[in-house]
XYZ file of C-alpha atoms in Angstrom:
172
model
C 104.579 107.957 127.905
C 107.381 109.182 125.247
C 104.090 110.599 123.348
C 102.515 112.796 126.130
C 105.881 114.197 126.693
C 106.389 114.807 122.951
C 102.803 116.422 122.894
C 104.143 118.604 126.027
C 107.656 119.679 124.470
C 105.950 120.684 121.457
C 103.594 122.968 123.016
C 106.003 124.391 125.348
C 108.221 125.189 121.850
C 105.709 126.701 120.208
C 104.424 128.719 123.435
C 108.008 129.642 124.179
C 108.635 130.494 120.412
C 105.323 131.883 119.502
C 106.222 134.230 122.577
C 110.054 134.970 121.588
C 109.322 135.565 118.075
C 106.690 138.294 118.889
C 109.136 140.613 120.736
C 110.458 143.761 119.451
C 112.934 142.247 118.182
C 112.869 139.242 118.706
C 114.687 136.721 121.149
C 116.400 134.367 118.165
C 118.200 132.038 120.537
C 114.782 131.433 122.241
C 113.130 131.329 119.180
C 116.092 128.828 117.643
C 116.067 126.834 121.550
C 111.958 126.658 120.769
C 112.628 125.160 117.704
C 114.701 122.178 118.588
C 112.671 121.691 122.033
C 109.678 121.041 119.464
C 111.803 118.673 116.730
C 112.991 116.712 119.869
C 108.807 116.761 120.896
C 107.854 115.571 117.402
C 110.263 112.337 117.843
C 109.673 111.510 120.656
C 105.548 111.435 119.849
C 106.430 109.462 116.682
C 108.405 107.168 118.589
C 105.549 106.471 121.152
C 103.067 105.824 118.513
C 105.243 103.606 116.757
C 105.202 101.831 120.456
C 101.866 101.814 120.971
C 101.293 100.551 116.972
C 103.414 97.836 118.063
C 101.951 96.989 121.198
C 98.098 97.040 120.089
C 99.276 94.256 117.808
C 100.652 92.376 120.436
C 97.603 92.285 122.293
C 95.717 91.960 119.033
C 93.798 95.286 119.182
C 92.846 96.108 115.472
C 95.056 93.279 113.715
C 94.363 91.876 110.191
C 92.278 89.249 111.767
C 89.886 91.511 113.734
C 89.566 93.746 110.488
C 88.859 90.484 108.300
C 86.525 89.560 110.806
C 84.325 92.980 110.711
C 84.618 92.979 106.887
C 83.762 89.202 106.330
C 80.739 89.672 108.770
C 79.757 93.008 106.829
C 80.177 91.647 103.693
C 77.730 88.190 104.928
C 75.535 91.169 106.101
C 75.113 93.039 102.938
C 74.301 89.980 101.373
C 71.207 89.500 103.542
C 70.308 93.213 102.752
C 70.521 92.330 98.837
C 68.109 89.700 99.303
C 65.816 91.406 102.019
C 65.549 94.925 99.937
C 63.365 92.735 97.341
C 60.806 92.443 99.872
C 61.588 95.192 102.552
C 63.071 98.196 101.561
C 62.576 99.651 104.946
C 63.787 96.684 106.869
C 66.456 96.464 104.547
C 68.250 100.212 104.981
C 67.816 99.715 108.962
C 70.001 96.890 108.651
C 72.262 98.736 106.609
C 72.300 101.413 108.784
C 73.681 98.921 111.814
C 76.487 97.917 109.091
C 77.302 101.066 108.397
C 77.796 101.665 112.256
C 79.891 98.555 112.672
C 82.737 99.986 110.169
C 82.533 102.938 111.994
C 85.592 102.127 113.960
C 87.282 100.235 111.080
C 89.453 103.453 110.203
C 90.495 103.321 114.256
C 91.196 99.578 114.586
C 92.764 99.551 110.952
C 95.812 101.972 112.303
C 98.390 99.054 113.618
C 98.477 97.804 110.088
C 100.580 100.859 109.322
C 103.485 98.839 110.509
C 103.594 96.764 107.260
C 103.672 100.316 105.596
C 102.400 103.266 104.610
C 101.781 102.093 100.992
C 99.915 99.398 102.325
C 97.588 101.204 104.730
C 97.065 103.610 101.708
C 95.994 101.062 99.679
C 93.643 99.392 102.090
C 92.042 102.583 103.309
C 91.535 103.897 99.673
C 89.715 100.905 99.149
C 87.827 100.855 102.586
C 86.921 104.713 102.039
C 85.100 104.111 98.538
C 83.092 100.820 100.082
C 82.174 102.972 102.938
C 80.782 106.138 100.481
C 79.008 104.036 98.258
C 77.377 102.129 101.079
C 76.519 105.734 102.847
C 75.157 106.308 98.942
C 73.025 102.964 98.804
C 71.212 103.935 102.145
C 70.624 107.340 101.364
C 68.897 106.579 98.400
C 67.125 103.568 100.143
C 66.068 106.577 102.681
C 64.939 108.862 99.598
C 62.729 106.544 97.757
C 65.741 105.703 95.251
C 65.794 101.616 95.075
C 68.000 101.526 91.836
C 70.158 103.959 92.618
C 70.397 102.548 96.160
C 71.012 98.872 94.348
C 73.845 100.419 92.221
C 75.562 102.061 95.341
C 74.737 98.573 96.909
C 76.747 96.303 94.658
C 79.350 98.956 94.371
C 80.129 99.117 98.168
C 79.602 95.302 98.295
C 82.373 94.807 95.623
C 84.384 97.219 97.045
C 84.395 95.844 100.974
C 85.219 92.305 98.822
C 88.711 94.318 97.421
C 89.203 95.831 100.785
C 89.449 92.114 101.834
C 90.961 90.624 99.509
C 94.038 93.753 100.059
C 94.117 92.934 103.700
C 94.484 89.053 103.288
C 96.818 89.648 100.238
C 99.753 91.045 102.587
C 101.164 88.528 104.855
């Protein structure tokens, strides 16, 4: 609740100031009253996503074990695909294809696991980020007729989605 009304006294400051400002001359007390209706907005929205953080890890909505879980079975995935694209190249980018799809949400369910901090989530999402563009690499190439460069891009996203889990279990 605290971040729908944040979202609402921020666009009523900016609509009121936006408005003020654009008089000849301007209203500067409505313009400075804007101002602190939309600080007070922007707190109270941090404050309800801090809430919200805190209560989709209380339910366990996108905890470290659900994100372990969806790396750990990508990772025993792309380990099938390394063994299938020797006989199936075809086969082998449709089934990366459905990986790819699964860490779709990752970034999403990954967003409680800002409450540990900032540096943290940095850390893991730089590291999720460069599994995830290599991968999109591997089955592009698969796609284009490219199995080497697709095999590179492959083992690099592979090794990659290994850091990214081995980040994740590292803080607890």
């Amino acid at each position: 609740m605290k971040k729908l009304i944040g979202n609402v006294m921020l666009t009523a400051g900016l609509i009121t100031g936006a408005i003020a400002s654009a008089r000849n001359p301007p209203l500067w007390p409505v313009v400075g009253g804007a101002l602190v209706i939309m600080g007070a907005g922007i707190v109270l929205r941090r404050q309800g996503e801090k809430e919200e953080l805190h209560r989709n890890v209380a339910k366990g909505e996108g905890g470290e074990a659900e994100l372990k879980r969806v790396l750990e079975n990508a990772l025993t995935e792309i380990e099938k695909v390394m063994k299938e694209k020797e006989t199936d190249l075809e086969k082998a980018r449709e089934r990366l294809g459905k990986i790819l799809e699964t860490l779709e949400t990752f970034a999403e369910n990954a967003q409680p696991i800002r409450i540990k901090g900032i540096k943290f989530y940095g850390e893991v999402m730089t590291s999720f980020s460069k599994a995830e563009r290599h991968l999109n690499r591997a089955w592009s190439a698969y796609a284009d007729g490219y199995p080497e460069e697709g095999d590179t891009y492959l083992e690099s996203g592979y090794t990659q989605l290994k850091e990214t889990l081995k980040l994740l279990s590292s803080k607890n």
